[in-house]
C-alpha positions as a LaTeX table, in Angstrom:
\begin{tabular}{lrrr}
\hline
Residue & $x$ (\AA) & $y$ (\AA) & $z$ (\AA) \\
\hline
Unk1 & $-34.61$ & $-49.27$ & $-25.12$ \\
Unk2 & $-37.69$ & $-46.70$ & $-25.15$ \\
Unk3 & $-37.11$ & $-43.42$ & $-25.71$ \\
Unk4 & $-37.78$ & $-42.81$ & $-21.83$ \\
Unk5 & $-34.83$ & $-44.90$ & $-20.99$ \\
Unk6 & $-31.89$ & $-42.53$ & $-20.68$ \\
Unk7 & $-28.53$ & $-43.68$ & $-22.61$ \\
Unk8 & $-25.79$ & $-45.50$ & $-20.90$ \\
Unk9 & $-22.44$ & $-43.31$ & $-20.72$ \\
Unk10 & $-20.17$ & $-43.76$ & $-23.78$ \\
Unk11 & $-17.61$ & $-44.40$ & $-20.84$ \\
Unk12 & $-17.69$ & $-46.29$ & $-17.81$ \\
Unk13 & $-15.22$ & $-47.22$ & $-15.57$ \\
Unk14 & $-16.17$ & $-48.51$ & $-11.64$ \\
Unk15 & $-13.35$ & $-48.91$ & $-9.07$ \\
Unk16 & $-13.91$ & $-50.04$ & $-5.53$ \\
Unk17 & $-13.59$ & $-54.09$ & $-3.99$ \\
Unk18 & $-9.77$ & $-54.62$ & $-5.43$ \\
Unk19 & $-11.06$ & $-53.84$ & $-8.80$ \\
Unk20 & $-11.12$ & $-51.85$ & $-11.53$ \\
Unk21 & $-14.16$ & $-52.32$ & $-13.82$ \\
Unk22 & $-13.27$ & $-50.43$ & $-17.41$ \\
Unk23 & $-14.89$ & $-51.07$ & $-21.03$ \\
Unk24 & $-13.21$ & $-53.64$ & $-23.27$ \\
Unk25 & $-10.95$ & $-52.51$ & $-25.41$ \\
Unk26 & $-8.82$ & $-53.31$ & $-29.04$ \\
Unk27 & $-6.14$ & $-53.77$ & $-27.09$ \\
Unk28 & $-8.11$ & $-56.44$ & $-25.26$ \\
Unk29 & $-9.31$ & $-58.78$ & $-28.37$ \\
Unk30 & $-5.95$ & $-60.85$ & $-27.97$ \\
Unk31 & $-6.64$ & $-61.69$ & $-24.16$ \\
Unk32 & $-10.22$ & $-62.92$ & $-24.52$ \\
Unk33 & $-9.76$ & $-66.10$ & $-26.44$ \\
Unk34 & $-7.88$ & $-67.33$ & $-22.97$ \\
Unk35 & $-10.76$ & $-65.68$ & $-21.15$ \\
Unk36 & $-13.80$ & $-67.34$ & $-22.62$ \\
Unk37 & $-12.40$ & $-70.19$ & $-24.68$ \\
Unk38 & $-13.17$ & $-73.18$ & $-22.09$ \\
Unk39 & $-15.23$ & $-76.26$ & $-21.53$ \\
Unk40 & $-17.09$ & $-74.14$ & $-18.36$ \\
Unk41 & $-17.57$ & $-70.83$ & $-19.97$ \\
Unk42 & $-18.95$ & $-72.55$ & $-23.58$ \\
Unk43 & $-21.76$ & $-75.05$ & $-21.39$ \\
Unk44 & $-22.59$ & $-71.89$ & $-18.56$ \\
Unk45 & $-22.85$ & $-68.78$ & $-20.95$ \\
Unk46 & $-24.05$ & $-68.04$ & $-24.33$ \\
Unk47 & $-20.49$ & $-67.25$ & $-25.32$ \\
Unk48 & $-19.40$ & $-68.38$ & $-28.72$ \\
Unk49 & $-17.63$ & $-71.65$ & $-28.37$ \\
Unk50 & $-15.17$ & $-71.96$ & $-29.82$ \\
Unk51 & $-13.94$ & $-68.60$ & $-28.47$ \\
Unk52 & $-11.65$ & $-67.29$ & $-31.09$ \\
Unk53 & $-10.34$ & $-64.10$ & $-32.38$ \\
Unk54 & $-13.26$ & $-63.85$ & $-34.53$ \\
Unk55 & $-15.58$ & $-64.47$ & $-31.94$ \\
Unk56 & $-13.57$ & $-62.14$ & $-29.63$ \\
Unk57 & $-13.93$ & $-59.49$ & $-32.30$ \\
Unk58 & $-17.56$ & $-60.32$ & $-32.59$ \\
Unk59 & $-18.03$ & $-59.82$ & $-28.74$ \\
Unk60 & $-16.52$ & $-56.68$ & $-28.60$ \\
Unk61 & $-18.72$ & $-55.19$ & $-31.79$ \\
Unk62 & $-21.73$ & $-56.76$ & $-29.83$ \\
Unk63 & $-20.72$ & $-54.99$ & $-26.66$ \\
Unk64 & $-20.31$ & $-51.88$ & $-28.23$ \\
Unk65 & $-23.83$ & $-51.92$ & $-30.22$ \\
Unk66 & $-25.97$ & $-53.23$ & $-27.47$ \\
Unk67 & $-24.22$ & $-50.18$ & $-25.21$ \\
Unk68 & $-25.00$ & $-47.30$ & $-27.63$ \\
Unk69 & $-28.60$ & $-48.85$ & $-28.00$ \\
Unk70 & $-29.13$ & $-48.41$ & $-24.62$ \\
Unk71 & $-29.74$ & $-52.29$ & $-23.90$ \\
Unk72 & $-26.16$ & $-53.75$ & $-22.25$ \\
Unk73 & $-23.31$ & $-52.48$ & $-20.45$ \\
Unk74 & $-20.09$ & $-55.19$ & $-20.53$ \\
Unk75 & $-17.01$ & $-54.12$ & $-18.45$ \\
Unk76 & $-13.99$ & $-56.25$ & $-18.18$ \\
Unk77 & $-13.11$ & $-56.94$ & $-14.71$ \\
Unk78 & $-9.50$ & $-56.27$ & $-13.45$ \\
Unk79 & $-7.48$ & $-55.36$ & $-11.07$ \\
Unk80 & $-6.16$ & $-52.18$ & $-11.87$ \\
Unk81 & $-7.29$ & $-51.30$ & $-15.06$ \\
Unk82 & $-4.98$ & $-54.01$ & $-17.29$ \\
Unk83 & $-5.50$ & $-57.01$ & $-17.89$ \\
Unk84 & $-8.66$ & $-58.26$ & $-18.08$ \\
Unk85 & $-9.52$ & $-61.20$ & $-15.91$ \\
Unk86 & $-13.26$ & $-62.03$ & $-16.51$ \\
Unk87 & $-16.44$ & $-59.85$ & $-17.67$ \\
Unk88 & $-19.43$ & $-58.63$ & $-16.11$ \\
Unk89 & $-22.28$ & $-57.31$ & $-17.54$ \\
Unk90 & $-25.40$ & $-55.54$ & $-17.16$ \\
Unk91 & $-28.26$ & $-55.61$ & $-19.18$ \\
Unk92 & $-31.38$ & $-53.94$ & $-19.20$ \\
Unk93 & $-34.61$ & $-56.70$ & $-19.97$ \\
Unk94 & $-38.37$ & $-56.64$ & $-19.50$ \\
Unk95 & $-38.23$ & $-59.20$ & $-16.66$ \\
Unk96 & $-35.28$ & $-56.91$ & $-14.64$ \\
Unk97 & $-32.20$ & $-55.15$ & $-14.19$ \\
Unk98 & $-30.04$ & $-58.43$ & $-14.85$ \\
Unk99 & $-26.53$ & $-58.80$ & $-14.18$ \\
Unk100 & $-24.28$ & $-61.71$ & $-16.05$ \\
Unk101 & $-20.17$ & $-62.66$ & $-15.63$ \\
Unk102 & $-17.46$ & $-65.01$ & $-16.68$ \\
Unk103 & $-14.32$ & $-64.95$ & $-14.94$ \\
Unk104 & $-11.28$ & $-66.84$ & $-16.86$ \\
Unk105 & $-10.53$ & $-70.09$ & $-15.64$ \\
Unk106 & $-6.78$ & $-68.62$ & $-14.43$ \\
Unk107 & $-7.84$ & $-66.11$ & $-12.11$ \\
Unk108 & $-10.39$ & $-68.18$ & $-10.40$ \\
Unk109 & $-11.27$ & $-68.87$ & $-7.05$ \\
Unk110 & $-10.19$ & $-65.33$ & $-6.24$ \\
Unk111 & $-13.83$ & $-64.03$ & $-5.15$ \\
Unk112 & $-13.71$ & $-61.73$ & $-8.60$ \\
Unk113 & $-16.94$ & $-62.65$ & $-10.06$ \\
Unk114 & $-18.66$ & $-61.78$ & $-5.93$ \\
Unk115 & $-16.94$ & $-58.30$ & $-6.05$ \\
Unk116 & $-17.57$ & $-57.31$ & $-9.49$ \\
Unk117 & $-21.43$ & $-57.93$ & $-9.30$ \\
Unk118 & $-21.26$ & $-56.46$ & $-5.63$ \\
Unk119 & $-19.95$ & $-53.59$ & $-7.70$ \\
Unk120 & $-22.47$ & $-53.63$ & $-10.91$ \\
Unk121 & $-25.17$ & $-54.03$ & $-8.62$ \\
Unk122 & $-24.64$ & $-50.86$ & $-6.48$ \\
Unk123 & $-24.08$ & $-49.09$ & $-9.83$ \\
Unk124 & $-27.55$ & $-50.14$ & $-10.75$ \\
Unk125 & $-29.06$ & $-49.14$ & $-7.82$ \\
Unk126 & $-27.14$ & $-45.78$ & $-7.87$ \\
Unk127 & $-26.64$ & $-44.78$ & $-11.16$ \\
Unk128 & $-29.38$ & $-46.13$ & $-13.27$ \\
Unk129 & $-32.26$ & $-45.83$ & $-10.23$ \\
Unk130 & $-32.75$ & $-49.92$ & $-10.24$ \\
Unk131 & $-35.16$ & $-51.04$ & $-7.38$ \\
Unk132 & $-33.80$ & $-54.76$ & $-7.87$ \\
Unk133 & $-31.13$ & $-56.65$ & $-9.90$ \\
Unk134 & $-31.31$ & $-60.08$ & $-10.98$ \\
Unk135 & $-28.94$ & $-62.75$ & $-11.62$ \\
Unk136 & $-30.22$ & $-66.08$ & $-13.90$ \\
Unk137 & $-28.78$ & $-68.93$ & $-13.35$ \\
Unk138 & $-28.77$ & $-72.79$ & $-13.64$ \\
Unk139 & $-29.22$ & $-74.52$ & $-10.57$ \\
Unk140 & $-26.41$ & $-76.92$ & $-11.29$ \\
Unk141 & $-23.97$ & $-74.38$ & $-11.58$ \\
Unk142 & $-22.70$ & $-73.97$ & $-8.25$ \\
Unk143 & $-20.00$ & $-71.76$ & $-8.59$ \\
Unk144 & $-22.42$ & $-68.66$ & $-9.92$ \\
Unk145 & $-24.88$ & $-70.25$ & $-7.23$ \\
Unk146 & $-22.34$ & $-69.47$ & $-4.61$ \\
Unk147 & $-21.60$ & $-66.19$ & $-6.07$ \\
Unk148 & $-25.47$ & $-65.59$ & $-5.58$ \\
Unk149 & $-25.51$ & $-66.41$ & $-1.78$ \\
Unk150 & $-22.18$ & $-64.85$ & $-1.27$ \\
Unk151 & $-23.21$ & $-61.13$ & $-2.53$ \\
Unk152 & $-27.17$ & $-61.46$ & $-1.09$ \\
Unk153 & $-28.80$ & $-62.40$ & $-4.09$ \\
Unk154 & $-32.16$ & $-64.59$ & $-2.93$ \\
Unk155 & $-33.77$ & $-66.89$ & $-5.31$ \\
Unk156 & $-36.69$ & $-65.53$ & $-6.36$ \\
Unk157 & $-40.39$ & $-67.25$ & $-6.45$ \\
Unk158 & $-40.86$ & $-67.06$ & $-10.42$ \\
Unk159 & $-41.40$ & $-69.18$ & $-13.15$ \\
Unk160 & $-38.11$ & $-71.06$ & $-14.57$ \\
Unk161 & $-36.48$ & $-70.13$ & $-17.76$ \\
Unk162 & $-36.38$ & $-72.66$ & $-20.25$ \\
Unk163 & $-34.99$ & $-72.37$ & $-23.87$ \\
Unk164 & $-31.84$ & $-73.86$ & $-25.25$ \\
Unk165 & $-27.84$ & $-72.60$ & $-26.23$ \\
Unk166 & $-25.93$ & $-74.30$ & $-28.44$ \\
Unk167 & $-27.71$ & $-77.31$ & $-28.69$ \\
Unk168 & $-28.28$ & $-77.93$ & $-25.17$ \\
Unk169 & $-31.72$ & $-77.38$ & $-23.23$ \\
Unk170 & $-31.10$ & $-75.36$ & $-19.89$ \\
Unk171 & $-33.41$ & $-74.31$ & $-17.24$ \\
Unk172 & $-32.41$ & $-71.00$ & $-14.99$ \\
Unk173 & $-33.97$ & $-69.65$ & $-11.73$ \\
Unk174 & $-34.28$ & $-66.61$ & $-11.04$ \\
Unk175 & $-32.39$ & $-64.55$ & $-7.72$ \\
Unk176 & $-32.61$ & $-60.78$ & $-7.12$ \\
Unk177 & $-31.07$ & $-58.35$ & $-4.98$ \\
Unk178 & $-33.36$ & $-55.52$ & $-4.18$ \\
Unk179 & $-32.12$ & $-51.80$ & $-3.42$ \\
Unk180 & $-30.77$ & $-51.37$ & $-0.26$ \\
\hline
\end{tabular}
């Protein structure tokens, strides 16, 4: 973050779209492991795999330290403020304003991952003065794909992201949303 780039809010918590976006929590560390311990979740994010206590500790010190640096804001996502379902993130990077989620296997297929970046992308654009938010992806996966189309996200003409996670080359393309 440069010292022009003002500091995220020690607390955030978005409502609107069925959901309740709020900050992760202690209380939380237990419910992750179910979360982001999972074949899809270890091969489509950069999530620790295995996804233990540890590494659900880990996460949560992560998310804490990249928000107070001013870099990454990581909300769960639920439904009214309990249980967390999923995550969703925002992060600020030199190529964009880039937005990032996991939803739990459980509670897919329930259009969560859509309305929470629906959600973190009209905070960017409202809060933190974004002109455009972008999503990276693989082209294979085509569940975040179709959360692309579905909330108006257009892949963008830019140069592919290679690099490799865990052992495993991956390629991403690039979609954006700009402000409405």
């Amino acid at each position: 973050m440069s010292s022009t780039t003002p500091p995220f809010p020690a607390r955030i918590e978005l409502t609107g779209e069925g959901l309740v976006l709020r900050d992760w929590t202690e209380t939380d560390l237990a419910a992750m492991p179910d979360l982001f311990d999972h074949p899809d979740v270890a091969h489509w994010t950069p999530f620790a795999s295995p996804f233990d206590e540890e590494a659900a500790r880990s996460c949560l010190d992560r998310a804490r330290s990249q928000r107070a640096a001013g870099v990454t804001i990581r909300l769960a996502i639920t439904v009214d403020g309990g249980a967390p379902l999923g995550e969703v993130m925002l992060r600020r990077a030199p190529e964009g304003t880039e937005i990032g989620y996991a939803v739990g296997p459980a509670h897919r297929g329930q259009g969560l991952a859509a309305r929470a970046v629906r959600m973190m992308a009209a905070y960017a654009f409202e809060e933190l003065g974004a002109e455009q938010v972008i999503l990276e992806l693989e082209a294979e996966n085509a569940a975040s794909v179709g959360v692309a189309t579905r909330t108006g996200f257009s892949l963008l003409d830019v140069p592919l992201i290679e690099g490799e996670e865990k052992g495993r080359p991956y390629v991403l393309q690039t979609w954006g949303l700009n402000r409405p």
